[in-house]
Amino acid sequence: MLYPEIVIVGCGNPLFADDGLGPAVIEELDRLQLPDNVKVIDGGLGAPHFIFTLIDPAVTKKIVVIDIAEFGAEPGSLAKFSVEDLPPGSYRDAHSWDLTEPLGRLKDQVEITIFGVQPKRVSSPDMEIGLSEEVQKAIPKVVRYVLAEIGVDYGATIKAERDHLWKEGAAQVRGDPEGST
């Protein structure tokens, strides 16, 4: 079994400012004790080819993707998308690989949810390490929504241990964890 029942993938490159959101959220999720049926992966720039193409729909039933997304909102805003919300070719990584194509092949066999955060700036091709303040503040909210998406309630324990991450922040959320965008 390459991947378990639930796979959470953070996409992006921390060398290009807010493009590092996905790996930053994965780093936070890695600190939590998640159920054995959950795998958290920093997909970096290789998610379309090295992760999504290796999913076995007989085993993996849910994929949660975390990435930045341009949807015309305030920086740090969070939105929930389905694969159908992403027009073909509209969702590309830094190497112009189309992320919708491998997800589109899986969507009828695997439940796929995409959490996108509106970036303030992506520096590619210039290197800039570090997220904008707006996107950094969105991380706790993204973690909460991902946990809700996979049915894990960490609220009280995490709030007591890491209160700074769980304060209501500047990020606005489009949609809700149970509904559509």
Short mmCIF file of C-alpha atoms in Angstrom, two decimals:
data_model
loop_
_atom_site.label_atom_id
_atom_site.label_comp_id
_atom_site.label_asym_id
_atom_site.label_seq_id
_atom_site.Cartn_x
_atom_site.Cartn_y
_atom_site.Cartn_z
CA MET A 1 0.00 0.00 0.00
CA LEU A 2 1.66 3.20 -1.21
CA TYR A 3 -0.81 5.62 0.38
CA PRO A 4 -3.50 5.06 3.02
CA GLU A 5 -7.20 5.91 2.93
CA ILE A 6 -6.75 9.69 3.32
CA VAL A 7 -3.91 11.64 1.69
CA ILE A 8 -3.28 15.32 2.48
CA VAL A 9 -0.93 17.01 0.02
CA GLY A 10 0.59 20.47 0.37
CA CYS A 11 1.73 21.87 -2.98
CA GLY A 12 4.15 24.69 -3.62
CA ASN A 13 7.69 25.94 -3.33
CA PRO A 14 8.90 27.78 -0.21
CA LEU A 15 11.53 29.55 -2.34
CA PHE A 16 8.84 31.68 -4.00
CA ALA A 17 7.22 33.59 -1.11
CA ASP A 18 3.51 32.69 -0.69
CA ASP A 19 3.90 29.70 -2.99
CA GLY A 20 5.27 28.00 0.14
CA LEU A 21 1.86 27.88 1.81
CA GLY A 22 1.21 24.18 1.09
CA PRO A 23 4.50 22.97 2.62
CA ALA A 24 3.99 25.32 5.62
CA VAL A 25 0.55 23.85 6.33
CA ILE A 26 1.96 20.32 5.99
CA GLU A 27 4.65 21.22 8.53
CA GLU A 28 1.91 22.21 11.00
CA LEU A 29 -0.11 19.05 10.29
CA ASP A 30 3.01 16.92 10.77
CA ARG A 31 3.17 18.10 14.37
CA LEU A 32 -0.22 16.57 15.12
CA GLN A 33 -0.94 12.97 15.92
CA LEU A 34 -3.30 12.01 13.14
CA PRO A 35 -5.12 8.69 12.67
CA ASP A 36 -3.18 5.85 11.04
CA ASN A 37 -5.35 6.06 7.93
CA VAL A 38 -4.05 9.59 7.17
CA LYS A 39 -0.83 10.43 5.31
CA VAL A 40 0.45 14.01 5.22
CA ILE A 41 2.79 14.79 2.30
CA ASP A 42 4.78 17.84 1.28
CA GLY A 43 4.19 17.48 -2.45
CA GLY A 44 6.38 20.45 -3.34
CA LEU A 45 6.28 20.90 -7.09
CA GLY A 46 6.02 17.19 -7.86
CA ALA A 47 2.48 16.46 -6.69
CA PRO A 48 0.98 16.12 -10.20
CA HIS A 49 3.47 13.49 -11.30
CA PHE A 50 4.89 11.90 -8.18
CA ILE A 51 1.86 11.77 -5.90
CA PHE A 52 -1.40 12.09 -7.79
CA THR A 53 -0.36 9.53 -10.41
CA LEU A 54 0.60 7.02 -7.70
CA ILE A 55 -2.76 7.04 -5.91
CA ASP A 56 -4.49 3.67 -5.86
CA PRO A 57 -8.26 4.35 -5.83
CA ALA A 58 -8.81 0.87 -4.36
CA VAL A 59 -7.06 2.08 -1.19
CA THR A 60 -7.12 5.88 -1.12
CA LYS A 61 -10.64 7.27 -0.82
CA LYS A 62 -9.97 10.94 -0.07
CA ILE A 63 -7.36 13.49 -1.18
CA VAL A 64 -7.08 16.95 0.34
CA VAL A 65 -4.91 19.39 -1.60
CA ILE A 66 -3.56 22.59 -0.04
CA ASP A 67 -2.13 25.28 -2.28
CA ILE A 68 -2.29 28.92 -3.14
CA ALA A 69 -4.99 29.93 -5.62
CA GLU A 70 -5.79 33.16 -7.41
CA PHE A 71 -9.50 33.81 -6.96
CA GLY A 72 -9.58 37.59 -6.68
CA ALA A 73 -10.02 37.82 -2.91
CA GLU A 74 -8.02 39.55 -0.20
CA PRO A 75 -4.60 37.97 0.45
CA GLY A 76 -4.92 35.22 3.05
CA SER A 77 -8.54 34.44 2.15
CA LEU A 78 -9.38 30.75 2.08
CA ALA A 79 -11.60 28.96 -0.41
CA LYS A 80 -12.67 25.38 -0.85
CA PHE A 81 -12.76 23.98 -4.37
CA SER A 82 -13.70 20.75 -6.06
CA VAL A 83 -11.92 19.49 -9.16
CA GLU A 84 -14.92 20.63 -11.19
CA ASP A 85 -14.35 24.19 -9.96
CA LEU A 86 -10.99 24.25 -11.73
CA PRO A 87 -11.23 24.78 -15.49
CA PRO A 88 -8.81 22.54 -17.43
CA GLY A 89 -5.41 24.16 -17.63
CA SER A 90 -6.28 26.79 -15.03
CA TYR A 91 -4.36 25.21 -12.21
CA ARG A 92 -0.70 24.87 -13.04
CA ASP A 93 2.39 24.52 -10.94
CA ALA A 94 5.58 26.56 -11.32
CA HIS A 95 6.69 24.32 -14.21
CA SER A 96 3.37 24.75 -16.02
CA TRP A 97 2.29 21.18 -15.35
CA ASP A 98 -1.46 20.99 -15.29
CA LEU A 99 -2.61 19.81 -11.87
CA THR A 100 -6.22 19.40 -12.97
CA GLU A 101 -5.43 16.57 -15.39
CA PRO A 102 -4.27 13.91 -12.85
CA LEU A 103 -6.93 15.06 -10.37
CA GLY A 104 -9.58 14.87 -13.09
CA ARG A 105 -8.67 11.24 -13.76
CA LEU A 106 -9.12 10.41 -10.06
CA LYS A 107 -12.20 12.46 -9.20
CA ASP A 108 -14.77 9.80 -10.03
CA GLN A 109 -13.06 7.23 -7.80
CA VAL A 110 -11.59 9.38 -5.04
CA GLU A 111 -13.15 12.29 -3.12
CA ILE A 112 -10.95 15.33 -3.79
CA THR A 113 -11.07 18.63 -1.93
CA ILE A 114 -8.79 21.55 -2.67
CA PHE A 115 -8.18 24.30 -0.12
CA GLY A 116 -6.76 27.39 -1.80
CA VAL A 117 -5.44 30.51 -0.14
CA GLN A 118 -5.26 33.78 -2.03
CA PRO A 119 -1.56 34.77 -2.17
CA LYS A 120 -0.30 38.30 -1.66
CA ARG A 121 2.80 37.70 -3.73
CA VAL A 122 4.54 34.87 -5.55
CA SER A 123 8.10 35.82 -6.39
CA SER A 124 8.82 33.17 -9.06
CA PRO A 125 11.23 33.11 -10.80
CA ASP A 126 13.00 35.25 -8.18
CA MET A 127 13.70 33.60 -4.85
CA GLU A 128 12.04 35.05 -1.78
CA ILE A 129 11.87 32.90 1.32
CA GLY A 130 8.98 33.52 3.67
CA LEU A 131 5.24 33.90 3.46
CA SER A 132 3.48 37.26 3.54
CA GLU A 133 1.91 38.12 6.89
CA GLU A 134 -1.59 37.63 5.44
CA VAL A 135 -0.86 34.13 4.18
CA GLN A 136 1.05 33.20 7.36
CA LYS A 137 -2.03 34.14 9.40
CA ALA A 138 -4.20 31.89 7.23
CA ILE A 139 -2.28 28.72 8.21
CA PRO A 140 -4.20 27.95 11.45
CA LYS A 141 -7.50 28.36 9.65
CA VAL A 142 -6.38 26.06 6.83
CA VAL A 143 -5.30 23.45 9.41
CA ARG A 144 -8.69 23.66 11.13
CA TYR A 145 -10.55 23.26 7.85
CA VAL A 146 -8.39 20.32 6.78
CA LEU A 147 -8.99 18.60 10.13
CA ALA A 148 -12.73 19.20 9.79
CA GLU A 149 -12.59 17.84 6.23
CA ILE A 150 -11.06 14.56 7.41
CA GLY A 151 -13.25 14.36 10.51
CA VAL A 152 -10.60 15.01 13.16
CA ASP A 153 -11.50 17.29 16.07
CA TYR A 154 -8.32 18.62 17.57
CA GLY A 155 -9.79 21.93 18.71
CA ALA A 156 -9.49 22.02 22.49
CA THR A 157 -6.15 20.23 22.74
CA ILE A 158 -4.41 22.28 20.09
CA LYS A 159 -5.89 25.53 21.33
CA ALA A 160 -4.44 24.92 24.77
CA GLU A 161 -1.01 23.95 23.44
CA ARG A 162 -0.61 26.40 20.58
CA ASP A 163 -2.98 29.26 21.20
CA HIS A 164 -1.12 31.60 18.85
CA LEU A 165 -2.08 29.44 15.89
CA TRP A 166 -5.75 29.27 16.67
CA LYS A 167 -6.75 32.86 17.19
CA GLU A 168 -9.22 34.15 14.68
CA GLY A 169 -7.08 35.92 12.15
CA ALA A 170 -7.31 38.16 9.18
CA ALA A 171 -8.04 35.35 6.76
CA GLN A 172 -11.53 35.27 5.36
CA VAL A 173 -13.03 31.95 4.34
CA ARG A 174 -15.14 31.48 1.26
CA GLY A 175 -17.52 28.60 1.65
CA ASP A 176 -17.57 26.43 4.70
CA PRO A 177 -15.86 23.16 5.59
CA GLU A 178 -19.02 21.21 4.90
CA GLY A 179 -20.24 23.03 1.80
CA SER A 180 -19.02 24.27 -1.51
CA THR A 181 -17.20 27.52 -2.32
#
